[in-house]
XYZ file of C-alpha atoms in Angstrom:
205
model
C 0.413 0.271 0.040
C 1.900 2.914 -1.730
C 1.765 5.571 1.431
C 3.050 9.369 1.296
C 3.271 12.877 0.677
C 2.546 14.883 -2.839
C 2.711 18.669 -2.837
C 1.159 21.014 -4.572
C 2.076 24.429 -5.999
C 1.104 26.319 -8.892
C 2.075 25.710 -12.115
C 2.923 29.307 -13.028
C 4.846 30.971 -10.396
C 5.972 27.882 -7.666
C 3.978 29.050 -5.375
C 3.467 26.341 -2.729
C -0.453 25.444 -2.319
C -0.707 22.107 -0.188
C 0.873 18.972 0.907
C -1.330 16.312 0.297
C -0.810 13.362 2.646
C -2.323 9.891 0.830
C -2.124 6.238 0.522
C -3.422 4.566 -2.221
C -3.929 0.436 -3.059
C -6.370 -1.712 -5.228
C -8.753 -3.617 -3.494
C -11.567 -5.790 -4.700
C -13.603 -3.613 -6.192
C -10.412 -1.764 -8.292
C -9.026 0.689 -6.650
C -9.301 3.511 -3.117
C -7.263 6.383 -2.503
C -7.206 8.745 0.520
C -5.806 11.876 1.790
C -5.121 14.682 3.798
C -4.698 18.459 2.312
C -3.354 21.280 5.077
C -2.021 24.174 4.150
C 2.623 24.770 3.477
C 2.844 25.623 7.717
C 0.940 22.051 8.749
C -3.163 23.552 8.681
C -5.751 20.509 8.290
C -7.595 21.848 4.951
C -9.702 19.378 3.379
C -9.716 16.202 2.011
C -10.207 13.192 -0.849
C -11.258 10.026 -0.654
C -11.519 8.141 -4.176
C -12.531 4.689 -4.561
C -12.611 3.882 -8.392
C -14.766 -0.199 -9.506
C -12.437 -2.099 -11.834
C -13.440 -0.018 -14.646
C -12.180 3.090 -13.399
C -14.976 4.149 -12.927
C -16.094 6.517 -10.042
C -18.133 3.970 -7.405
C -17.552 6.750 -4.542
C -15.826 10.408 -4.460
C -16.260 11.767 -1.127
C -14.167 15.924 -1.210
C -14.029 18.262 1.355
C -12.392 22.000 0.914
C -13.073 24.947 3.018
C -16.145 23.867 4.634
C -17.474 22.514 1.135
C -18.733 18.809 0.783
C -18.917 17.220 -2.618
C -20.304 14.250 -3.173
C -20.791 12.092 -6.577
C -20.222 8.368 -8.645
C -20.587 7.769 -11.650
C -24.487 7.892 -12.497
C -26.230 7.928 -16.104
C -22.437 9.703 -16.490
C -21.432 11.789 -13.148
C -23.830 12.731 -10.737
C -22.806 14.800 -7.509
C -24.556 16.378 -4.868
C -21.943 19.971 -3.153
C -22.822 21.454 0.527
C -22.305 24.631 0.899
C -20.256 25.728 4.893
C -23.118 26.010 6.902
C -24.899 22.689 5.641
C -28.361 24.949 4.914
C -28.125 24.381 1.472
C -27.893 21.485 -1.332
C -27.161 21.872 -5.295
C -26.930 18.841 -7.610
C -25.675 18.561 -10.641
C -25.071 15.117 -13.052
C -23.414 16.239 -16.921
C -23.083 13.175 -19.001
C -19.209 13.147 -18.943
C -16.920 9.349 -18.633
C -15.042 10.637 -14.411
C -14.290 13.395 -12.439
C -11.181 15.554 -11.770
C -9.508 18.335 -9.558
C -6.365 19.331 -7.789
C -5.013 16.307 -7.010
C -2.282 13.676 -7.970
C -5.213 10.861 -7.766
C -7.911 11.919 -10.211
C -4.356 11.480 -12.814
C -3.854 8.253 -11.072
C -8.157 7.088 -11.603
C -7.885 8.823 -15.495
C -5.175 6.086 -17.146
C -7.405 3.749 -15.289
C -10.371 4.844 -17.079
C -8.770 5.005 -20.182
C -6.533 2.313 -19.971
C -3.969 3.413 -23.470
C -1.653 1.420 -24.643
C 1.199 3.268 -26.203
C 0.645 4.890 -29.232
C 1.421 7.865 -30.160
C -3.552 8.996 -30.670
C -4.863 10.825 -28.416
C -8.391 9.982 -27.126
C -10.725 11.729 -25.783
C -12.257 12.275 -22.939
C -15.178 14.850 -21.289
C -14.532 15.548 -17.219
C -16.023 17.483 -14.576
C -13.573 18.576 -12.576
C -14.248 20.569 -9.056
C -12.010 23.548 -9.164
C -10.070 25.121 -5.216
C -11.351 27.025 -3.518
C -14.822 26.503 -2.938
C -15.124 22.509 -5.167
C -16.929 24.643 -8.261
C -17.792 22.113 -10.642
C -16.523 22.573 -14.352
C -17.052 20.271 -17.213
C -13.656 19.952 -19.259
C -12.536 18.148 -22.460
C -9.165 16.643 -22.704
C -7.164 14.309 -24.834
C -4.713 11.616 -23.696
C -1.679 9.968 -24.940
C 0.894 7.646 -22.607
C 3.837 8.205 -25.513
C 5.856 6.411 -23.911
C 6.224 3.910 -21.051
C 10.040 2.774 -19.894
C 11.601 0.493 -17.169
C 13.431 1.495 -14.875
C 15.594 -0.454 -12.308
C 15.587 -0.178 -9.006
C 16.116 -1.198 -5.434
C 12.812 -3.298 -5.735
C 13.460 -4.542 -9.331
C 12.228 -2.657 -12.282
C 9.651 -0.108 -12.418
C 7.236 1.095 -14.820
C 7.269 4.619 -15.944
C 4.051 6.268 -17.746
C 4.254 8.943 -19.919
C 1.188 10.582 -20.562
C 0.747 14.335 -22.669
C -2.783 15.712 -21.312
C -4.794 18.600 -23.863
C -6.664 20.788 -22.292
C -9.189 20.971 -25.819
C -9.920 24.274 -24.220
C -7.286 25.861 -24.916
C -5.208 24.006 -25.888
C -2.288 23.988 -23.013
C -0.279 20.538 -23.196
C 1.247 19.495 -20.008
C 2.965 16.020 -19.393
C 2.353 14.014 -17.008
C 4.873 10.677 -15.663
C 2.591 7.850 -13.162
C 3.861 4.689 -12.080
C 1.276 2.111 -10.826
C -1.078 4.235 -8.219
C 1.349 6.918 -8.129
C 2.056 10.449 -9.957
C 5.593 11.086 -10.104
C 5.697 14.004 -11.630
C 3.413 16.858 -13.432
C 3.007 20.109 -13.544
C 1.816 21.475 -9.599
C 2.189 18.206 -8.378
C 5.792 17.083 -6.748
C 6.183 13.807 -5.020
C 8.156 14.250 -1.645
C 8.235 11.505 -0.256
C 7.127 7.875 -0.616
C 7.756 5.151 1.574
C 6.207 2.034 -0.353
C 6.617 1.257 -4.199
C 3.516 1.608 -6.170
C 0.880 -1.027 -6.309
C 0.734 -2.568 -9.783
C -2.591 -3.042 -11.903
C -3.217 -6.017 -13.697
C -5.911 -6.078 -16.261
């Protein structure tokens, strides 16, 4: 079960935003990721709890940030309920999308589990609902993903397979490079893996 810490920063000016303390593991239903977020000074700011089924679809999502809460799942596309800090009102949403996304590295792993790409220059389009910080506001977006390279690197624990993805935002054309090994993001814009206590889990499709 990988356990560690990501640091999250602004991908443009590198302002530190948060630390994400996580653990994750494949299980009978698919894959689960749980994390707690803190400010760079250590104050708790939110949490992520994501469970995927064996096809990579979100069985259950629960996010907390700035007093806001989102609960969602794959249902008629994706469906969610967003609750305000007072708890007095809740708004429901439903979009014919494939999955969820957001600032957590968990969503990058989840998208790769959903798409299951083979190395190829061709890209696959995916529609996602992003919950944006700091108030978890929902926004529908389209991306294209391509697995451009897969390489095995020697480590003390045996070979580590690293996948390099090119992710393109279809509304702006902005491209990003994401490196993932198993269920751990090694590097991505705005994300740095600072600590990892055990090797990434290996998925068997």
